Coordinates of C-alpha atoms and ligand atoms in Angstrom, one line a residue:
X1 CA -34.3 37.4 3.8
X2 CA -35.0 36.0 0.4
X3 CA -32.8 33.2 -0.4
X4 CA -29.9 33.9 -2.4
X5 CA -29.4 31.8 -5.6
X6 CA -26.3 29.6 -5.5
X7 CA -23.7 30.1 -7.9
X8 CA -21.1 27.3 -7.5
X9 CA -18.5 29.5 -10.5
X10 CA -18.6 32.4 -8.1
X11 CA -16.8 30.7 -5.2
X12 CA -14.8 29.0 -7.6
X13 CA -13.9 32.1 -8.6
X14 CA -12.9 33.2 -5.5
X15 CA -11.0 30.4 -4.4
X16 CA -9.4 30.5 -7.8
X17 CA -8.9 34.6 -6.7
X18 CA -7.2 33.0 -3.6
X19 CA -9.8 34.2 -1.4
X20 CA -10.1 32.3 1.5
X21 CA -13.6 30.9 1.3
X22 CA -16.4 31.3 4.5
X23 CA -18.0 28.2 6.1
X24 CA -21.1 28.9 4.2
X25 CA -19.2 28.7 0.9
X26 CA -17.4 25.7 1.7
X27 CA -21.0 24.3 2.9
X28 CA -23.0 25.3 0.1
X29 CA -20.4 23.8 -2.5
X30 CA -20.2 20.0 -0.6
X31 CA -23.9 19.9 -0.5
X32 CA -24.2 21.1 -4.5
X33 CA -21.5 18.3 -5.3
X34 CA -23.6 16.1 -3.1
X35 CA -27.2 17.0 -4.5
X36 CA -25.1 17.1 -8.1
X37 CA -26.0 20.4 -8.8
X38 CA -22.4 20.9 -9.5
X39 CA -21.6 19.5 -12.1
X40 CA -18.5 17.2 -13.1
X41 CA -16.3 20.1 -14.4
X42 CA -17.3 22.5 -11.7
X43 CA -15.9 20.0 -9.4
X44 CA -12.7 19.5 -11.7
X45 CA -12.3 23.6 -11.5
X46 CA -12.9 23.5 -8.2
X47 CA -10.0 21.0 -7.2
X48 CA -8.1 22.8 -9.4
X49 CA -8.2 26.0 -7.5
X50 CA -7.7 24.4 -4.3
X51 CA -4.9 22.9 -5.6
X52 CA -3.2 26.1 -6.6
X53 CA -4.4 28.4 -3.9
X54 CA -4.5 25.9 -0.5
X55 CA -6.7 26.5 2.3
X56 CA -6.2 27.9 5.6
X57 CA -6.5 25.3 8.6
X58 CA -9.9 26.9 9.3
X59 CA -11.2 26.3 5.8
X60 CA -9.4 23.1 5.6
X61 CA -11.5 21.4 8.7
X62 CA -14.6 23.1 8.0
X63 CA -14.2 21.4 4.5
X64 CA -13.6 18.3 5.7
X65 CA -16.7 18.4 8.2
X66 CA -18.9 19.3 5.3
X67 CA -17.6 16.5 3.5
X68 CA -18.2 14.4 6.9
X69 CA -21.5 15.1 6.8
X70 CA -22.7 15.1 3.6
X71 CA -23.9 11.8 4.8
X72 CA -24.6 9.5 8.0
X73 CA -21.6 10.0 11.0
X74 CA -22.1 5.9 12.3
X75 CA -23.1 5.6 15.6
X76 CA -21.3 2.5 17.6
X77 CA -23.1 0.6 20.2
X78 CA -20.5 0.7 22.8
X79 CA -22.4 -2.3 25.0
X80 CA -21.9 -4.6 21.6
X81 CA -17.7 -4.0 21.4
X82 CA -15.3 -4.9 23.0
X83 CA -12.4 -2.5 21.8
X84 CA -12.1 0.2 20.8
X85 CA -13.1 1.9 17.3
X86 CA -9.9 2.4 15.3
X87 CA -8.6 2.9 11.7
X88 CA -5.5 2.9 9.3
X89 CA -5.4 5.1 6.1
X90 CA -2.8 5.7 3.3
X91 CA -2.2 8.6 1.5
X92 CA -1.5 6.2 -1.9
X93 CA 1.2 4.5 -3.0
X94 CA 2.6 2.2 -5.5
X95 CA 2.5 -1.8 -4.0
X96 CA 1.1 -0.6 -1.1
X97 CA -1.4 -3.3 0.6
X98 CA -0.9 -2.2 4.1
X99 CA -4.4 -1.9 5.1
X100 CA -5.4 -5.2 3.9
X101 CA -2.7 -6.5 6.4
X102 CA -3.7 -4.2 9.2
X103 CA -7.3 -4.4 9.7
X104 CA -7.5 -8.1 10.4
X105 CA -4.3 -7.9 12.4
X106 CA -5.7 -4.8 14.4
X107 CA -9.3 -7.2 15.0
X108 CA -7.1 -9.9 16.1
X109 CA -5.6 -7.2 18.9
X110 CA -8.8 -6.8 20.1
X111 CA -9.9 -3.1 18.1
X112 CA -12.9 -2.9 15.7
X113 CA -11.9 -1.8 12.2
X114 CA -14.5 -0.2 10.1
X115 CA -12.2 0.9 7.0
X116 CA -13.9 2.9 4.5
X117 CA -11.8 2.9 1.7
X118 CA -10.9 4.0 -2.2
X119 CA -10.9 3.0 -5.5
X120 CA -7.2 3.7 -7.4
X121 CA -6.4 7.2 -7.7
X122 CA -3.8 8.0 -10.8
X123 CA -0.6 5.8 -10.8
X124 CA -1.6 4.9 -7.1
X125 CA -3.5 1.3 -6.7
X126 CA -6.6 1.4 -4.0
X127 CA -7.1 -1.3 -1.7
X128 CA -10.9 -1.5 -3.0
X129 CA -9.9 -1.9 -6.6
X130 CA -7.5 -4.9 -5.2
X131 CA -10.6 -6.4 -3.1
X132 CA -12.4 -6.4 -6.4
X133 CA -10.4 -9.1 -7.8
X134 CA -11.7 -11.6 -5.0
X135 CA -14.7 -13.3 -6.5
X136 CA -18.2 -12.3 -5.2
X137 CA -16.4 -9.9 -2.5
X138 CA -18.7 -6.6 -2.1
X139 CA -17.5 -3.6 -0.8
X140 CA -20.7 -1.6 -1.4
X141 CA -22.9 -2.8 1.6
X142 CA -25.8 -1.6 3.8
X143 CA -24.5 0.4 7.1
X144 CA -26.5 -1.8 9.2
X145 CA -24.8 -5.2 7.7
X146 CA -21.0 -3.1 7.7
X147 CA -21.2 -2.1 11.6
X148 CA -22.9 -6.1 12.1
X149 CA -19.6 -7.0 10.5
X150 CA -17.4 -4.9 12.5
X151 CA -18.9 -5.7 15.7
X152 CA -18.9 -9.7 15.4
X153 CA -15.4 -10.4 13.0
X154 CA -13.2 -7.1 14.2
X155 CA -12.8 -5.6 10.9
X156 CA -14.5 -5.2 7.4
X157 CA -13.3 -3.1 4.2
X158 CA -16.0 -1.1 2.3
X159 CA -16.1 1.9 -0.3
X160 CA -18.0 5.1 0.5
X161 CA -21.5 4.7 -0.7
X162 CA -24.4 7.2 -1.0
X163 CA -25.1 6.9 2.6
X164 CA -21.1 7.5 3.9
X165 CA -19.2 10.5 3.0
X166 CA -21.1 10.7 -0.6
X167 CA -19.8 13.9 -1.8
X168 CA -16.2 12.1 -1.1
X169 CA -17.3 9.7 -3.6
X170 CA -17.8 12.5 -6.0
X171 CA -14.9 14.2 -5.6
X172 CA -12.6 11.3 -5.3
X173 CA -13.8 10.2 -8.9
X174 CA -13.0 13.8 -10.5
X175 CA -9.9 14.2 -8.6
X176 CA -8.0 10.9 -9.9
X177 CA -8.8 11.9 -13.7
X178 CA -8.3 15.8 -13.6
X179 CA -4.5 15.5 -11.8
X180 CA -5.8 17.0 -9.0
X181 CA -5.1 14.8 -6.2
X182 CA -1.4 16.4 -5.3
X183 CA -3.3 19.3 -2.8
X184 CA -3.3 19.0 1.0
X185 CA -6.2 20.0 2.0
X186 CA -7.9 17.8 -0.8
X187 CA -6.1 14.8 0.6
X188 CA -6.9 15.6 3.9
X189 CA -11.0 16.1 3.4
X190 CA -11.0 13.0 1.3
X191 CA -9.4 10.6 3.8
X192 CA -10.9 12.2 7.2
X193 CA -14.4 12.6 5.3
X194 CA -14.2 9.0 5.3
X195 CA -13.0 8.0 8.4
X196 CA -14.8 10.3 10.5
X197 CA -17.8 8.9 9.0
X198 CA -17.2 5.8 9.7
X199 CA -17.8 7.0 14.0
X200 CA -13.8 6.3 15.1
X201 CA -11.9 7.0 18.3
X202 CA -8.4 7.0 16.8
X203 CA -6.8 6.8 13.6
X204 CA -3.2 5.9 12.4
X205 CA -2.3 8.0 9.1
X206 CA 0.4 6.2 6.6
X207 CA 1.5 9.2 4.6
X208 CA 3.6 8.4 1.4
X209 CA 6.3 10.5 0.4
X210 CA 8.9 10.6 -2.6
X211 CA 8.2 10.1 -6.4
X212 CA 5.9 7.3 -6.0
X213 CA 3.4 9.4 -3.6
X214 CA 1.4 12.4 -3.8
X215 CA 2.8 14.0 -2.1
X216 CA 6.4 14.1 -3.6
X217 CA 8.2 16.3 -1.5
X218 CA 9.4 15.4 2.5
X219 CA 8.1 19.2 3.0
X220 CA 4.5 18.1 1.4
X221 CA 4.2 15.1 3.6
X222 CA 5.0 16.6 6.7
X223 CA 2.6 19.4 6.0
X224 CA 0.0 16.6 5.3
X225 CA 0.9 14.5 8.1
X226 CA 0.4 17.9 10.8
X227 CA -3.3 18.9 9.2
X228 CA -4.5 14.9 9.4
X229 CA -3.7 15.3 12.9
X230 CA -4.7 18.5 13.4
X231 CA -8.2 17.8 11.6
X232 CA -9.0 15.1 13.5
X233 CA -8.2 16.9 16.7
X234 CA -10.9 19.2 16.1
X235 CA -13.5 16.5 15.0
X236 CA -12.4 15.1 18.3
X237 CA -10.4 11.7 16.8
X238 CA -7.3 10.6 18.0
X239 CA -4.2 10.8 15.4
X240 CA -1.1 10.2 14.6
X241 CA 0.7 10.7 11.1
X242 CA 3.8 8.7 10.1
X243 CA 5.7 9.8 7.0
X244 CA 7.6 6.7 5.0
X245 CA 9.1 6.3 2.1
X246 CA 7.5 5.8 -1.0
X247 CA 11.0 6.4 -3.3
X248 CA 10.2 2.5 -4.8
X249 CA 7.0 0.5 -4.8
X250 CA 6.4 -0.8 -0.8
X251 CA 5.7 -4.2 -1.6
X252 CA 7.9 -6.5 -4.5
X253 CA 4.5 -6.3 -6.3
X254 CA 2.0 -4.0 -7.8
X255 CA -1.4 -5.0 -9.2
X256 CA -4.1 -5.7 -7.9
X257 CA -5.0 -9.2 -7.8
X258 CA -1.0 -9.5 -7.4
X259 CA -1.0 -8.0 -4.2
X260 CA -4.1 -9.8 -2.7
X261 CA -2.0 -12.8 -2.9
X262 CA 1.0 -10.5 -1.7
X263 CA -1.0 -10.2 1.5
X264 CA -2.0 -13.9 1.6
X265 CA 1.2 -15.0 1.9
X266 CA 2.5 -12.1 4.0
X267 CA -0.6 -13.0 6.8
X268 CA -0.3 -16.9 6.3
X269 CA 3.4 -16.6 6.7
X270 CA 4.8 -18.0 3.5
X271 CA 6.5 -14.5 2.7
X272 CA 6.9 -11.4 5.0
X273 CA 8.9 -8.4 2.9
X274 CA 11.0 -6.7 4.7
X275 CA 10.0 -2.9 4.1
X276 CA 6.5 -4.2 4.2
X277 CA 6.5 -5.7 7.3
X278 CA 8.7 -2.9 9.4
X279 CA 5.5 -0.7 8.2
X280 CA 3.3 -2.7 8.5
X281 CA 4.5 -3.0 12.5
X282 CA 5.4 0.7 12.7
X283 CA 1.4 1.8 12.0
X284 CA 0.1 -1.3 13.8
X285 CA 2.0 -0.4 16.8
X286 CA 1.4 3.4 17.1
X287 CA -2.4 2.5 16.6
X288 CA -2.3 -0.1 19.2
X289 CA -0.8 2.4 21.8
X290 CA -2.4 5.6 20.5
X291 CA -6.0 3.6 20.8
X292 CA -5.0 2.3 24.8
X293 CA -5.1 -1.9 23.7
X294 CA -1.6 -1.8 25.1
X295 CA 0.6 0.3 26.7
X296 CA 3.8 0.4 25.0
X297 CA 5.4 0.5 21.7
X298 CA 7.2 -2.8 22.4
X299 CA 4.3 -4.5 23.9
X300 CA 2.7 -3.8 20.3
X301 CA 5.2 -5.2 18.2
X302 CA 4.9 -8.0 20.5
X303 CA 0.8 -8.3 20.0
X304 CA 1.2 -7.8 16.8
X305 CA 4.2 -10.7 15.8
X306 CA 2.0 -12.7 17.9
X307 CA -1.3 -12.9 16.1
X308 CA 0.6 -13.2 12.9
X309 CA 2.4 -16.6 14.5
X310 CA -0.8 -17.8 15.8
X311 CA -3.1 -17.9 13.1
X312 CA -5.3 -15.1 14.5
X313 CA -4.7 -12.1 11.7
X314 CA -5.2 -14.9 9.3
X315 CA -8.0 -16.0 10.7
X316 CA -9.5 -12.3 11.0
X317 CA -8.7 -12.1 7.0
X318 CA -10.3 -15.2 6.5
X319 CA -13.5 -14.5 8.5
X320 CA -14.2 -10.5 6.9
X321 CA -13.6 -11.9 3.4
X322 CA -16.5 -14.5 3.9
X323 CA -18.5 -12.2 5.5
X324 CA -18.7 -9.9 2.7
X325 CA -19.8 -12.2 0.1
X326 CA -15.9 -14.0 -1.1
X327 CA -14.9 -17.3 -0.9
X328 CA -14.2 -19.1 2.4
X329 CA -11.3 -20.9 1.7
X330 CA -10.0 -18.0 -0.1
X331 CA -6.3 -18.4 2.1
X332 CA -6.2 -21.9 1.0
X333 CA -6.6 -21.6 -2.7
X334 CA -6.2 -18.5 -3.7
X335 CA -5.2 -19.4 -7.2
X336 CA -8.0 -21.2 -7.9
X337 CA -9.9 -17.2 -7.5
X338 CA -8.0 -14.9 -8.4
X339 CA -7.8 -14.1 -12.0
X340 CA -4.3 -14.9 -13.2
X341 CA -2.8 -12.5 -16.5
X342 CA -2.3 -14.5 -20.0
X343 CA 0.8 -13.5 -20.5
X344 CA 3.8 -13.2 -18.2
X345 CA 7.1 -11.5 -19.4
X346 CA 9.9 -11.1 -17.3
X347 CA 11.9 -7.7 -17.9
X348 CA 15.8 -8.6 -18.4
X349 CA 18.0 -5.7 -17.4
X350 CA 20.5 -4.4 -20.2
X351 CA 23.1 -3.4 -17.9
X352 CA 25.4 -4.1 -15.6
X353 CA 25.3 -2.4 -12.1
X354 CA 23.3 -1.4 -8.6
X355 CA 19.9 -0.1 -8.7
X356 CA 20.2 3.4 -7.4
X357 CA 16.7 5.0 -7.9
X358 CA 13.5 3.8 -9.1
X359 CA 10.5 5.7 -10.4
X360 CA 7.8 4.7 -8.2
X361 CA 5.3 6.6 -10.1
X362 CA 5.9 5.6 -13.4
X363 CA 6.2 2.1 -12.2
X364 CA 2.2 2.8 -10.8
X365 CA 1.3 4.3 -14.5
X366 CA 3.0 1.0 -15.5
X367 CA 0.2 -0.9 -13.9
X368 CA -2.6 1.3 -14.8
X369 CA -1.2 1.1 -18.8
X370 CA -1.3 -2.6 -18.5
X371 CA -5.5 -1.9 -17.6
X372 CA -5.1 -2.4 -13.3
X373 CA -6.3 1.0 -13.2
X374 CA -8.8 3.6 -15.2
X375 CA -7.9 6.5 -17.5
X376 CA -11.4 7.9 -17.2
X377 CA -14.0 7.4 -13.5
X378 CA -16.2 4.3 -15.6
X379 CA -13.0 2.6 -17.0
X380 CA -13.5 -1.5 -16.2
X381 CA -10.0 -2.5 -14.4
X382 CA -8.6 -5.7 -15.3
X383 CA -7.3 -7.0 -11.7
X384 CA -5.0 -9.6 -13.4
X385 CA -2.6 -7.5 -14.4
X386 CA 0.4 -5.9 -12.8
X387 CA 4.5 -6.4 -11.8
X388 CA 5.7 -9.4 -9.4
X389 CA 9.6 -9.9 -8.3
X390 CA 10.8 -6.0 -8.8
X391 CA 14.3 -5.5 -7.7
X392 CA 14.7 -3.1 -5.2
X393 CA 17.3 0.2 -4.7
X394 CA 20.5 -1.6 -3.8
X395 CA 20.2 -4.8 -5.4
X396 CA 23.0 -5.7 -8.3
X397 CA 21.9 -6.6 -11.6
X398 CA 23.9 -8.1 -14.2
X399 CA 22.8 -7.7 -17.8
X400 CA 20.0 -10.3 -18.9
X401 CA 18.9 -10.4 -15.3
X402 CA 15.3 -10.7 -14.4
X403 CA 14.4 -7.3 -12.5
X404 CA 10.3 -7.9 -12.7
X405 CA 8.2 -9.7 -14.0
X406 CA 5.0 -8.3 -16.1
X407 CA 1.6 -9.9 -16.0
X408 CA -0.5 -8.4 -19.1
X409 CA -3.3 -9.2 -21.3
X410 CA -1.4 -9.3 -24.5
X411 CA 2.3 -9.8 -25.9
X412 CA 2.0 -6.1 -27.1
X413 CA 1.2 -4.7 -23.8
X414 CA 3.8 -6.3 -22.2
X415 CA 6.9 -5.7 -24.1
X416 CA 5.7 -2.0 -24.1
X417 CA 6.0 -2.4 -20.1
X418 CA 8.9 -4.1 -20.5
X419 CA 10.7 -0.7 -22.1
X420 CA 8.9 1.3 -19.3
X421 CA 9.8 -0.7 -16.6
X422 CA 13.5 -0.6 -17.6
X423 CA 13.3 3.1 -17.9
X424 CA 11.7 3.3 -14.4
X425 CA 15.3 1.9 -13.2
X426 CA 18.6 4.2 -12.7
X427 CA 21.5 1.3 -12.6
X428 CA 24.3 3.5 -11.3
X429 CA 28.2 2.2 -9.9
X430 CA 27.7 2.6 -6.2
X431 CA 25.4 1.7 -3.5
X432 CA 23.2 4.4 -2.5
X433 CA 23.0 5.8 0.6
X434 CA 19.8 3.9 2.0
X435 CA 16.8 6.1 2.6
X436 CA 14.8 6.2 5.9
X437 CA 11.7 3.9 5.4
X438 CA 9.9 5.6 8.4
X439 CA 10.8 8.9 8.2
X440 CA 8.9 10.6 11.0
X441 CA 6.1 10.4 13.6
X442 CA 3.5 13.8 13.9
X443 CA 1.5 13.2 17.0
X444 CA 0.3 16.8 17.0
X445 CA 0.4 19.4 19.6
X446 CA 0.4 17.3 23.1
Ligands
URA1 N1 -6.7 8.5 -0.2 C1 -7.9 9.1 -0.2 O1 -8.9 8.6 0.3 N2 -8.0 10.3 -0.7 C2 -7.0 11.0 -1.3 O2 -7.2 12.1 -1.7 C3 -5.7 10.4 -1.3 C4 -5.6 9.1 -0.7

């Protein structure tokens, strides 16, 4: 049989026509947006209908596959390890640096972290976007020198590249400036593209939910957290999904250079949040029971407060910075590295009263107005930028308080900030009721 020409706008169309698409479609599309054949707004309308229509869990894995494989799968040489092959992703958040905490503290367990990872994606900061503002630090790396990395320091953090989950790449880039990233099965091919590329046996899934996440809704997450696990299953990975609260920013801080020293201080010990640390345990510890390295959820915690008090995590940190091309005494001095904003502007609250919601997502576009993230794919960040010391839901203010501080470029940008910030914040008479931070565990079916 003659080969038939390819028509990317007629599966759009039918996707669009919510029709549920055949392997072959969904194969013929992810190599057109791989060989970029489609072009930039045939991905856009593309998303779009996704978004609107969802796929079915067949379509949804067959996608993500596709996506898989629209590069290498890394192979692992088991004789060289001595762990196992294990990952941590995030569905995006505001002040979210978990996996820059995680991956050295799962190498100092004893696992091997390969964590392919993103840029920013709308208000939501990415954790290669915050790598960027370490000096000489490169996340776009030969697969031969990433799995070297892996195997002798535990852990290294790298972008997808033209070799790993490419038409991810793609996507990923049309998806943060065509608003649509909010879609399940988008999420899920995007993340598990990645990670089953990167050859793991077992993967701990962060997703984010509340008005600082994509997916806004508890209903959305928990939909989310079931086809992560549920994908993985049948690509034969190990999963488990944890929902947690993203109704304020996770860490005190949001920025990207801001929360690279957020992390220094968190892993050297100078400053553990609170809400950051009970997450940063709660993932750790799943992983490192879910993965075998120990066999109970207490035992984790236990690994895991350990090689934070012993230098270990640190020294992980420390040791996979280097590696790729940073400073080596990065922990030490991190101000003399990372680029610090001109202009620093605390926010002074105008009333009087507790803090009873925050808007997590506007708080994000905050960030991204000040130039920490892009408005279109080739936008330069500027990684100085960003929020320190925000007051969390709860706390009292008093008018003329400090509630954040703003880090900007100019005077201008800053006081604009400074009005958004303030209208990010609902000062209300009582103390709300306090939300779950973890607010469930999806293991799939058992
Ligand atoms: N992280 C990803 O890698 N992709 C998404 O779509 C959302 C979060």
């Amino acid at each position: 049989m003659a080969n038939e020409r390819f028509f990317p706008q007629e599966i759009i169309r039918r996707k669009r026509d919510g029709k549920s698409l055949t392997d072959s479609e969904i194969g013929a599309i992810v190599s057109a947006i791989t060989d970029e054949s489609m072009v930039d707004s045939q991905i856009a309308a593309f998303a779009m209908a996704v978004l609107f229509q969802g796929m079915n869990p067949r379509e949804c894995s067959s996608f993500s596959l596709a996506m898989r494989d629209s590069g290498n799968v890394l192979n692992w040489n088991r004789a060289h390890l001595h762990g196992p092959v294990i990952d941590k992703h995030s569905s995006g958040g505001v002040g979210d640096c978990v996996s820059l905490m995680l991956a050295p503290m799962l190498a100092a367990c004893g696992a091997h972290v390969p964590m392919i990872s993103g840029r920013g994606l709308g208000h939501s900061g990415g954790t290669l976007d915050k790598l960027s503002s370490i000096p000489g630090y490169c996340s776009g790396i030969e697969t031969e020198r990433f799995q070297a990395i892996v195997e002798n320091v535990g852990c290294a953090i790298v972008g997808q590249s033209k070799s790993l989950a490419p038409a991810d790449g793609r996507m990923y880039a049309v998806r943060d400036i065509s608003a649509t990233v909010e879609s399940v099965p988008l999420i899920t091919a995007s993340i598990l593209s990645k990670k089953l590329a990167a050859g793991i046996d077992a993967l701990v899934m962060d997703v984010k939910t509340g008005n600082g996440a994509f997916a806004a809704t508890n209903e959305m997450a928990v939909d989310l957290a079931n086809s992560i696990v549920s994908v993985a299953s049948v690509a034969g990975v190990s999963a488990v999904s944890l929902v947690t609260d993203m109704d304020e920013p996770l860490a005190p801080c949001a920025g990207n250079a801001l929360e690279i020293l957020e992390v220094v201080d968190y892993l050297v010990g100078e400053r553990r949040d609170p809400r950051l640390h009970a997450v940063v345990l709660a993932l750790g510890s799943e992983l490192l029971v879910l993965s075998g390295i120990v066999p109970g959820k207490q035992d984790a915690i236990n690994k895991l407060e350990q090689i934070l008090a012993d230098g270990s995590a640190v020294e992980r940190f420390s040791e996979m910075i280097a590696s790729l091309g940073g400073p080596n005494d990065l922990i030490e001095r991190p101000a003399r590295y990372l680029d610090k904003a001109p202009v620093m502007l605390p926010v002074l609250a105008k009333e009087e009263g507790i803090v009873s919601a925050i808007d997590a997502r506007e708080l994000g576009m905050v960030v991204v107005a000040l130039g920490g993230g892009r408005v279109v794919t080739n936008d330069d960040i500027d990684t100085s930028v960003g929020l320190t010391n925000l007051v969390r839901i709860g706390d009292e203010v008093v008018s003329g308080k400090e509630v954040a501080v703003i880090h900007a470029r100019t005077k201008s940008d800053a006081e604009a900030a400074s009005d958004k910030v303030l209208e990010s914040l609902m000062i209300g008479s009582k103390i709300p009721e306090s939300a779950k931070l973890i607010r469930g565990i999806y293991r799939g079916a058992t």
